[in-house]
mmCIF file of C-alpha atoms and ligand atoms in Angstrom:
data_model
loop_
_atom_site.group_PDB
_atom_site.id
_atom_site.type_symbol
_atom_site.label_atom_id
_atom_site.label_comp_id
_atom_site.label_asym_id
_atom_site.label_seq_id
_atom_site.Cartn_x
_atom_site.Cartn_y
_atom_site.Cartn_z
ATOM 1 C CA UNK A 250 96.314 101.000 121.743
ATOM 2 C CA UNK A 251 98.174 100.892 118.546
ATOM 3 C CA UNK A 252 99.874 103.792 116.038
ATOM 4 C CA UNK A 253 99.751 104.001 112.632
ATOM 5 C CA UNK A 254 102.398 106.184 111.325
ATOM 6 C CA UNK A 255 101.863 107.151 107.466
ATOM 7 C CA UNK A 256 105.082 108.725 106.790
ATOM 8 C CA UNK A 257 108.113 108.608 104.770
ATOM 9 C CA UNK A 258 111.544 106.616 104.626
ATOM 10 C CA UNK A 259 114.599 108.247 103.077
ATOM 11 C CA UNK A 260 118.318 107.425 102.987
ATOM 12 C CA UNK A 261 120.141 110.118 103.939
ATOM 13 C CA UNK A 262 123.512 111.201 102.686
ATOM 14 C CA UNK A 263 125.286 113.225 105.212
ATOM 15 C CA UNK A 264 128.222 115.343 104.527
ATOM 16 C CA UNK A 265 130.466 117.384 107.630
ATOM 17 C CA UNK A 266 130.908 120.510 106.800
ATOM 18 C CA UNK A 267 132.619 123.758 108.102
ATOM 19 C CA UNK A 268 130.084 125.748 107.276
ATOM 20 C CA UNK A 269 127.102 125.595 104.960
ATOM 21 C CA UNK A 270 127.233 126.063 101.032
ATOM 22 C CA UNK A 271 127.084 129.482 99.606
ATOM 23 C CA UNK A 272 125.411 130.597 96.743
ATOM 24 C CA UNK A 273 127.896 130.096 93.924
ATOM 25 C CA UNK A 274 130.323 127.672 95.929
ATOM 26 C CA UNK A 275 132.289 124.630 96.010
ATOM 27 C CA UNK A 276 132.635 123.431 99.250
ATOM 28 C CA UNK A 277 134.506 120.145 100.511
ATOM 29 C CA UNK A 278 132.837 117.912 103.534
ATOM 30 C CA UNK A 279 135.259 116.524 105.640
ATOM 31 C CA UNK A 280 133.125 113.089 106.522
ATOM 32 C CA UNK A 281 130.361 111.309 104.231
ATOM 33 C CA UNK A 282 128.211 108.886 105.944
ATOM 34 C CA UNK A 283 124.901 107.388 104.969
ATOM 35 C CA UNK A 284 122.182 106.851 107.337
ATOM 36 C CA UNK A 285 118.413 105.811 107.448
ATOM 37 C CA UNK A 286 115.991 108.525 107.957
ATOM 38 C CA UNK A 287 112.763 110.570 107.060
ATOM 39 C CA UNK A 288 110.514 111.514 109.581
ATOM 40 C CA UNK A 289 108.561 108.527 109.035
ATOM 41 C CA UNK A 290 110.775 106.171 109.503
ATOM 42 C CA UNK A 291 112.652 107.649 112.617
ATOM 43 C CA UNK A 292 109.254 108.575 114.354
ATOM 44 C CA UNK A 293 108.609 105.099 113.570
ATOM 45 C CA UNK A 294 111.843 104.379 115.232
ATOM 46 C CA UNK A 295 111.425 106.408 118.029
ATOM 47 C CA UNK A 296 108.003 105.142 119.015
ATOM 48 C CA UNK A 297 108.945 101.514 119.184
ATOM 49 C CA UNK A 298 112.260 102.418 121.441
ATOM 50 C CA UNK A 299 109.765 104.346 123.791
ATOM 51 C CA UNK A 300 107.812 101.074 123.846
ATOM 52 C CA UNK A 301 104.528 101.756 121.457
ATOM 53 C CA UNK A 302 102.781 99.254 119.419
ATOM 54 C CA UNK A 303 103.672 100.862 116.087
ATOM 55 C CA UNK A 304 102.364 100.037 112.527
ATOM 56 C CA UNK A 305 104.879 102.185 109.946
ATOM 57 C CA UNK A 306 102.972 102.510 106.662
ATOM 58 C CA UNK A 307 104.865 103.849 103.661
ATOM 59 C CA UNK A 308 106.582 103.106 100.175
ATOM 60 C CA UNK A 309 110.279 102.302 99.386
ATOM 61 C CA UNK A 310 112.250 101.240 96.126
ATOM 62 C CA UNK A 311 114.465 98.272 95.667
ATOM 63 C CA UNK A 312 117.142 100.395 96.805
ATOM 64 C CA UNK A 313 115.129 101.073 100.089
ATOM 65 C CA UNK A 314 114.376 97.581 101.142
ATOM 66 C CA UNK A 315 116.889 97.549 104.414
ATOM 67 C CA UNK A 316 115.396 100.615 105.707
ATOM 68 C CA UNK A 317 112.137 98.127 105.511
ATOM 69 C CA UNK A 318 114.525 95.603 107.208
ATOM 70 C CA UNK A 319 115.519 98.143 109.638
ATOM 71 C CA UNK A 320 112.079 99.019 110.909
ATOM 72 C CA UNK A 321 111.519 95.736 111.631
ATOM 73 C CA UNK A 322 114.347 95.222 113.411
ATOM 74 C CA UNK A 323 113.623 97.668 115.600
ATOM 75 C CA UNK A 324 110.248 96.370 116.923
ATOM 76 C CA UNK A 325 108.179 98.087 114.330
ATOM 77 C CA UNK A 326 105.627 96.144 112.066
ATOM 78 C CA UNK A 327 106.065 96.560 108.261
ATOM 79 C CA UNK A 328 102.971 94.805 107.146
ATOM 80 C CA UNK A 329 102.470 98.144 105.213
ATOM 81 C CA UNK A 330 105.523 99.148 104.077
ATOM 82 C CA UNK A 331 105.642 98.488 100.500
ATOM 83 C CA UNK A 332 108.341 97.738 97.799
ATOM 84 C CA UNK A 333 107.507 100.247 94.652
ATOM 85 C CA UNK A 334 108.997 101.274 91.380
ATOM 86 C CA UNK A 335 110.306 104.706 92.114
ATOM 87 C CA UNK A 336 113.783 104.629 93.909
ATOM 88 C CA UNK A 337 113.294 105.303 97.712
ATOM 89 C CA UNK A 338 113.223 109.417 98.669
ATOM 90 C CA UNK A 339 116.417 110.677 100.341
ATOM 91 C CA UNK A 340 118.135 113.495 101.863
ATOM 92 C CA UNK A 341 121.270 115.319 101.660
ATOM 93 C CA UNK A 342 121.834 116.785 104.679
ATOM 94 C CA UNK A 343 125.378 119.375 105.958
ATOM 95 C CA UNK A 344 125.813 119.212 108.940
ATOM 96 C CA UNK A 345 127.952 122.043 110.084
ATOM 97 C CA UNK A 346 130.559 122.119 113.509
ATOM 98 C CA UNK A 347 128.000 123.580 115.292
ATOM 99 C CA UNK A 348 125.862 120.250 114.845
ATOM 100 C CA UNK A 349 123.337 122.365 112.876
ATOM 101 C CA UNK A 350 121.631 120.805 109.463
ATOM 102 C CA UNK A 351 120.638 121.959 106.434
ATOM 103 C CA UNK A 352 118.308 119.330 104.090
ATOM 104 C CA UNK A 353 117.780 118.941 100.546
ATOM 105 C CA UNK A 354 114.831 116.199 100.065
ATOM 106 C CA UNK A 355 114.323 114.065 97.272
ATOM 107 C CA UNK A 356 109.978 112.189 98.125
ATOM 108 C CA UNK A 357 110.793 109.281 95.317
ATOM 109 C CA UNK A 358 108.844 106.426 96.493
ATOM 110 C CA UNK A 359 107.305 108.656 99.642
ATOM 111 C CA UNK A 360 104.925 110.614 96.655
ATOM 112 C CA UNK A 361 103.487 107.149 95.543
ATOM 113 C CA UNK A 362 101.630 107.204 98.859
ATOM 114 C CA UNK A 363 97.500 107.675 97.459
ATOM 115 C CA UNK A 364 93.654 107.541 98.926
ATOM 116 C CA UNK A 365 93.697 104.304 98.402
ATOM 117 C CA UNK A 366 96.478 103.096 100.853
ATOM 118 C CA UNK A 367 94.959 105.229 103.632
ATOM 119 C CA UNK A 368 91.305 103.649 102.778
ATOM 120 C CA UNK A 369 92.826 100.327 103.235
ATOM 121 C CA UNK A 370 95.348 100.985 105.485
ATOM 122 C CA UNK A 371 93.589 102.406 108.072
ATOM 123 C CA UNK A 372 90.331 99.980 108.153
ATOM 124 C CA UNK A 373 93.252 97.846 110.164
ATOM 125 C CA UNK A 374 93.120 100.367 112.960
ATOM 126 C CA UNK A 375 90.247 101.085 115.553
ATOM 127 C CA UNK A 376 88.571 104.045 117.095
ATOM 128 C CA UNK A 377 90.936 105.363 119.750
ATOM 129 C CA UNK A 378 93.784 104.306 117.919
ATOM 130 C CA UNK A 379 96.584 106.904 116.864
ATOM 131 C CA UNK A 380 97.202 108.389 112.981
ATOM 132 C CA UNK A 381 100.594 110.048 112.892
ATOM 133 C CA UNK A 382 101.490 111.654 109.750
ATOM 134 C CA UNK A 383 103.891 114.214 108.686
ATOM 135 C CA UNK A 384 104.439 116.333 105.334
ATOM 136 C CA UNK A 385 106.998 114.046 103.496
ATOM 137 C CA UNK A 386 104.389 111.650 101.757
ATOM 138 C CA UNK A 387 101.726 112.699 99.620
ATOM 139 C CA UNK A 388 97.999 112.084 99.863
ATOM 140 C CA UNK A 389 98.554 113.804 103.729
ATOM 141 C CA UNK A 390 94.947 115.289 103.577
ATOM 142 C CA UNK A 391 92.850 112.140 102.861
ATOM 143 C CA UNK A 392 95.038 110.230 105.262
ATOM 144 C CA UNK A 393 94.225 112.787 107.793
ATOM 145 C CA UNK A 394 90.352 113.069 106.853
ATOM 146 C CA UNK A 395 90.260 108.527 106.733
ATOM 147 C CA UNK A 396 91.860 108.413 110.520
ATOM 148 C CA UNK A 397 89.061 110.799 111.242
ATOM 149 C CA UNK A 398 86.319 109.288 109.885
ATOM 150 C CA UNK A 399 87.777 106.130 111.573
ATOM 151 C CA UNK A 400 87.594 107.767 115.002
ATOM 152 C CA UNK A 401 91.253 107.421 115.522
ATOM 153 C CA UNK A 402 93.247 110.112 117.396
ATOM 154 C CA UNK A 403 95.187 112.434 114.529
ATOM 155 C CA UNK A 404 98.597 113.568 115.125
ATOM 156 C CA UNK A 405 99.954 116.379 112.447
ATOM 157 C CA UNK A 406 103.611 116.897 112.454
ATOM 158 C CA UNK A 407 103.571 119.232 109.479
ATOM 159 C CA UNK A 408 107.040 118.832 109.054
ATOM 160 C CA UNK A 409 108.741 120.035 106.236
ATOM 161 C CA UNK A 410 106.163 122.794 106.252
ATOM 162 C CA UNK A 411 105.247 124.122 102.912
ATOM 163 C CA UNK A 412 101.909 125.571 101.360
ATOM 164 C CA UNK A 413 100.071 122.503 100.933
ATOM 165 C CA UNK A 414 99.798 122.345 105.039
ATOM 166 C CA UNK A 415 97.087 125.266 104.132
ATOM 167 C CA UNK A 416 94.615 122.960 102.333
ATOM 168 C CA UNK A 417 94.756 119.652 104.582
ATOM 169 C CA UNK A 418 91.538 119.147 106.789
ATOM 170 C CA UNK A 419 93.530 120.728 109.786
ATOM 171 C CA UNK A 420 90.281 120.868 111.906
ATOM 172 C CA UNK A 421 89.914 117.342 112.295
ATOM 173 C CA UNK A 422 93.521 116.973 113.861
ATOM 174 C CA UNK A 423 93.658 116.526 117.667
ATOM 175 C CA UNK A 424 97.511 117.294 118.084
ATOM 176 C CA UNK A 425 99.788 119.620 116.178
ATOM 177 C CA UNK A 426 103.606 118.609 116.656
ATOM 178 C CA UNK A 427 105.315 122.157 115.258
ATOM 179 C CA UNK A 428 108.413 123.512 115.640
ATOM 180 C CA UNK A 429 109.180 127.682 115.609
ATOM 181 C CA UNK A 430 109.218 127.961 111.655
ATOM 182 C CA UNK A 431 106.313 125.606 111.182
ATOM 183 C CA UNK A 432 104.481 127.479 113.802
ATOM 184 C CA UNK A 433 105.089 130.978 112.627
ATOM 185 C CA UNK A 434 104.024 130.317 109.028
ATOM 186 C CA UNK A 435 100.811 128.320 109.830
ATOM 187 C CA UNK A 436 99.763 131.207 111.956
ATOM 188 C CA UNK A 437 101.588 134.457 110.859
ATOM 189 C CA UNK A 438 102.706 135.215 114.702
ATOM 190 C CA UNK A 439 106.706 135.432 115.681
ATOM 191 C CA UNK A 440 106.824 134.557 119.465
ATOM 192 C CA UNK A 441 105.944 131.571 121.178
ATOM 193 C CA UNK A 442 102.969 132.697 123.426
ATOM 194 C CA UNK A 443 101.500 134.423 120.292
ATOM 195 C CA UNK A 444 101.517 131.158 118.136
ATOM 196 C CA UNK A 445 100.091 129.169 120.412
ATOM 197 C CA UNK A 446 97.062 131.634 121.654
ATOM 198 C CA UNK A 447 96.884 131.776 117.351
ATOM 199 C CA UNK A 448 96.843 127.772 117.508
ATOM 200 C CA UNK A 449 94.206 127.673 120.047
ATOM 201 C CA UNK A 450 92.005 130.212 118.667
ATOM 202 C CA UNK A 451 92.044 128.387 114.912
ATOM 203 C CA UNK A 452 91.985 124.792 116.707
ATOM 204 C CA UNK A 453 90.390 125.128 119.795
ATOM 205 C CA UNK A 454 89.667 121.594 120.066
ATOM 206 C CA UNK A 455 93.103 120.424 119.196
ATOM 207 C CA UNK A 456 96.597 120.791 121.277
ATOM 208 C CA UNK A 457 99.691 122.036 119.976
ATOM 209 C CA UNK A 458 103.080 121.322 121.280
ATOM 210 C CA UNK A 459 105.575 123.842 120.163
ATOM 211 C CA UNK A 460 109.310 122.561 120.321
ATOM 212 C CA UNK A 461 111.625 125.323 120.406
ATOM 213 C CA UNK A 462 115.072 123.441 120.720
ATOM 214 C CA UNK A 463 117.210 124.522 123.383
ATOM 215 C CA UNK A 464 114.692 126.610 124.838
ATOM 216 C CA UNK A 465 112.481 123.893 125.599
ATOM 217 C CA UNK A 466 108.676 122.635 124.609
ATOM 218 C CA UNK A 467 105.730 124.628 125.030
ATOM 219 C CA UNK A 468 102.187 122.685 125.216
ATOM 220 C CA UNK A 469 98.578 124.258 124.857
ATOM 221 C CA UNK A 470 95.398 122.722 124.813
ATOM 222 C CA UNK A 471 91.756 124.214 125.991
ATOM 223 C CA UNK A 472 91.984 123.448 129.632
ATOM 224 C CA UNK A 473 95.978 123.476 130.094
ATOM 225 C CA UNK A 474 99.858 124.839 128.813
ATOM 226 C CA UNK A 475 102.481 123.251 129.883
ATOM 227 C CA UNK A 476 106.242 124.486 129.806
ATOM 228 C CA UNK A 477 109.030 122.044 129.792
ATOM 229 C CA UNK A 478 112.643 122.839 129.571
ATOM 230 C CA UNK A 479 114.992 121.375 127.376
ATOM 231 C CA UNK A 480 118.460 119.326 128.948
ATOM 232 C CA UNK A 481 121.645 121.201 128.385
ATOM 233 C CA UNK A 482 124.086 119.246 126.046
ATOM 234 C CA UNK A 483 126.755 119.810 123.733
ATOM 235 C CA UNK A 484 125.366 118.669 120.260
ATOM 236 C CA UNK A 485 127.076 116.723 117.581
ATOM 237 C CA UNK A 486 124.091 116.559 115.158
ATOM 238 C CA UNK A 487 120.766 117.384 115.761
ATOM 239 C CA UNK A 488 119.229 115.863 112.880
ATOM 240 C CA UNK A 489 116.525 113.358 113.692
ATOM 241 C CA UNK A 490 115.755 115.066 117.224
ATOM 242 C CA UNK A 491 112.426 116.295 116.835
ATOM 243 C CA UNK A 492 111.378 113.428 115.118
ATOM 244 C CA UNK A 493 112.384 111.751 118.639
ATOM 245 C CA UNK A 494 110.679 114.023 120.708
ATOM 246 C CA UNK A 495 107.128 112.941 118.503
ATOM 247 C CA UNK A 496 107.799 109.245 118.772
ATOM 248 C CA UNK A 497 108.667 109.564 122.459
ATOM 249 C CA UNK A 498 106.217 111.772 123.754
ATOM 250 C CA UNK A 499 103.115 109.847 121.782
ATOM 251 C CA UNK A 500 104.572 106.892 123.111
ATOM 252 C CA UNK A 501 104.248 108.100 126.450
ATOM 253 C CA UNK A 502 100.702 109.393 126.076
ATOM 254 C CA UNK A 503 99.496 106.401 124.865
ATOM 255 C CA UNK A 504 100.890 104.232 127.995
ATOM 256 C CA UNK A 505 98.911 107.042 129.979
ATOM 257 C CA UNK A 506 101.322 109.012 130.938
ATOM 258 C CA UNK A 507 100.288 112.496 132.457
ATOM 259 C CA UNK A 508 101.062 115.133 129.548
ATOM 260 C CA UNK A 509 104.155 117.052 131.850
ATOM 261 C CA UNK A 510 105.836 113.599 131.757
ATOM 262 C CA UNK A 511 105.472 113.014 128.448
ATOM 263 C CA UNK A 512 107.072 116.508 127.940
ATOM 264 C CA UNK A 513 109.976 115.235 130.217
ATOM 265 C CA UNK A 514 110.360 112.248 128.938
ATOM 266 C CA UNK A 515 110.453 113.182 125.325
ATOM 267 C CA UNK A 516 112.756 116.119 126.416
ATOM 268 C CA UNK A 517 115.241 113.568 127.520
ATOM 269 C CA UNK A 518 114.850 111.651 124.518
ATOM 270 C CA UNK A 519 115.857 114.300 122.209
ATOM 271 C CA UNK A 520 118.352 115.683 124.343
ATOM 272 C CA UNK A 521 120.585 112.812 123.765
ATOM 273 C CA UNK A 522 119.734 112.145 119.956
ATOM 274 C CA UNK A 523 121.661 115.655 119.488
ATOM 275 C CA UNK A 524 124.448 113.978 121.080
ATOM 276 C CA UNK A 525 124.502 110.946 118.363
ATOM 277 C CA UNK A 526 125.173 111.574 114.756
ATOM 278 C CA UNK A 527 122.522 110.610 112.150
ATOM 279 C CA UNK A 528 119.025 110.862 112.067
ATOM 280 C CA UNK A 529 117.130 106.848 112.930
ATOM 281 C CA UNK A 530 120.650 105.401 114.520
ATOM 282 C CA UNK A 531 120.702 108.491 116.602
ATOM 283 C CA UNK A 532 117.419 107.291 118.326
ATOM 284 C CA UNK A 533 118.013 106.620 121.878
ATOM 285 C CA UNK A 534 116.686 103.314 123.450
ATOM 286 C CA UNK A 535 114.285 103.434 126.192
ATOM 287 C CA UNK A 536 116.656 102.101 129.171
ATOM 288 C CA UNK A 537 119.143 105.191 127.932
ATOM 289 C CA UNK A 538 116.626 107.674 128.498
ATOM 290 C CA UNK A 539 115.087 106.460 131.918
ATOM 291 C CA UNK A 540 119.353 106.190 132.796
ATOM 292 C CA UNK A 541 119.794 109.818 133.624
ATOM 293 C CA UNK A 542 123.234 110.064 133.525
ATOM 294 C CA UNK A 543 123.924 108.899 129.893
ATOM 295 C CA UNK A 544 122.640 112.501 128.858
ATOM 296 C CA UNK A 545 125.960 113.939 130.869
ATOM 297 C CA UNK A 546 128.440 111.222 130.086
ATOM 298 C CA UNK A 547 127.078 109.803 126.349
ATOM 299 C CA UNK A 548 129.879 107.763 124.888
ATOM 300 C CA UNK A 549 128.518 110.179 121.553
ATOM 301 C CA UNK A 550 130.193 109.123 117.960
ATOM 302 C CA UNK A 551 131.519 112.106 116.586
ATOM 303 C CA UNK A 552 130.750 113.434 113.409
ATOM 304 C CA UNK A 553 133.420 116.071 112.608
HETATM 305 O O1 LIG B 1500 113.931 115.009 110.607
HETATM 306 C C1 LIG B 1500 115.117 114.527 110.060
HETATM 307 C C2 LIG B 1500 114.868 113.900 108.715
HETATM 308 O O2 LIG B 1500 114.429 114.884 107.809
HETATM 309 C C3 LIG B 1500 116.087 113.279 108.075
HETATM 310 O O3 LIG B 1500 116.278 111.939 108.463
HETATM 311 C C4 LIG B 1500 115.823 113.464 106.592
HETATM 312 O O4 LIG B 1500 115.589 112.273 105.907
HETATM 313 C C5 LIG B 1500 114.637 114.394 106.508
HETATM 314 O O5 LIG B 1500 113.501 113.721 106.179
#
């Protein structure tokens, strides 16, 4: 089984702060550091570490071209990563002492994504196959409705959630990968239990697995929820974490593991990413995860 992950590659420029920037300030960071990220690339990132066959297909600049390098050194195949005219899309991320983040994003080359790449893209792929996309490229919607058509399995992380979510072809996804905020404004609910009973009703053929940080995952499909908790750790930067809990727990699904595992596994996954500073460096590797005693006793970098 292989993954195709549509989704986007950014450099991020990452700045310690105390605390984030006010309205009307001037703030100094205390650190800059640039790292590789976007969703795309570290799900990318995240899935090869936890072992998947994974395809990354997306656009860079000439600026871009060692994230390209990157992927590929990391076990993932770049066959459709391609080298554009817009400068690659970045991020400038604070990241405060409490490890917290706050993103500005910047799509450059991730908005040249069109119909036509997913048309061609996909005809690589084969029913059962997985489609992961998030919301940092554009043409999400026809990507979403090809991988259908296709018969592959669609996996939604709507992630940076904004209005457009509204008008992709949502019923033809078979997992939703949300967090809190993206949950609460694709259904209007506040609590957990009430946004995935919301999920289920709208979706009921799809699951949804709700990560809610510190508290844990929640994950809801027709027959079955599951509830995992998360691993207790002191975080240094928790940027890039969810994206690890996606590439880990698909991973794990697709090497058939029972969903509760997958939970676990992708639990662990993130648990130590917080631990790491940056976003696709921060990725742990598959041996670190199964060793469950790195989680405890992480030789972390430290960002502040
Ligand atoms: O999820 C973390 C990512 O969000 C960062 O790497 C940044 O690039 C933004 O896309």
């Amino acid at each position: 089984v292989k993954i195709c992950n549509f989704g986007s590659l950014n450099i991020d420029h990452v700045y310690a702060v105390d605390n984030f920037v006010q309205p009307g300030e001037t703030i100094s960071s205390s650190l800059y550091r640039r790292f590789a990220g976007g969703k795309g690339c570290n799900q990318s990132i995240a899935l090869a570490h936890a072992g998947a066959c994974v395809y990354h297909a997306g656009k860079v600049g000439k600026d871009g071209v060692w994230l390209r390098d990157l992927l590929a050194g990391n076990g993932v195949d770049t066959s459709f990563v391609e080298v554009v005219e817009e400068s690659t899309g970045h991020a400038v991320i604070q990241v405060n002492r409490d490890g917290e983040n706050s993103i500005i994003l910047h799509g450059g080359a991730n908005r040249a994504v069109s119909t036509s790449d997913a048309d061609r893209i996909l005809g690589h792929f084969s029913p059962g196959d997985y489609l992961l996309v998030q919301n940092e490229t554009s043409a999400v919607g026809a990507v979403i409705a090809c991988a259908s058509r296709r018969g592959l399995i669609t996996v939604l992380n709507p992630a940076p959630m904004d209005s457009a979510v509204a008008d992709y072809p949502l019923e033809l996804v078979d997992y939703f990968i949300l967090n809190k905020i993206e949950g609460k404004m694709m259904t209007g609910e506040q609590e957990p239990d009430s946004i995935m009973r919301s999920m289920l009703e709208r979706y009921p053929g799809a699951a949804t697995l709700l990560t809610l940080g510190k508290d844990g995952v929640i994950y809801g499909d027709s027959k079955t929820t599951e509830y995992v908790a998360a691993e207790r750790v002191v975080p240094v930067d928790t940027t890039g974490a969810g994206d690890t809990f996606v590439g880990y727990f698909l991973a794990s699904l697709m090497s058939g593991a029972e969903v509760r595992r997958a939970l676990q596994i992708a639990c662990r996954a993130s648990a130590i990413c917080v631990t790491r500073p940056g976003a696709a460096e921060s990725i742990p590797k598959r041996h670190e995860v199964e060793a469950e005693e790195n989680i405890c006793s992480s030789s972390a970098g430290k960002l502040h």
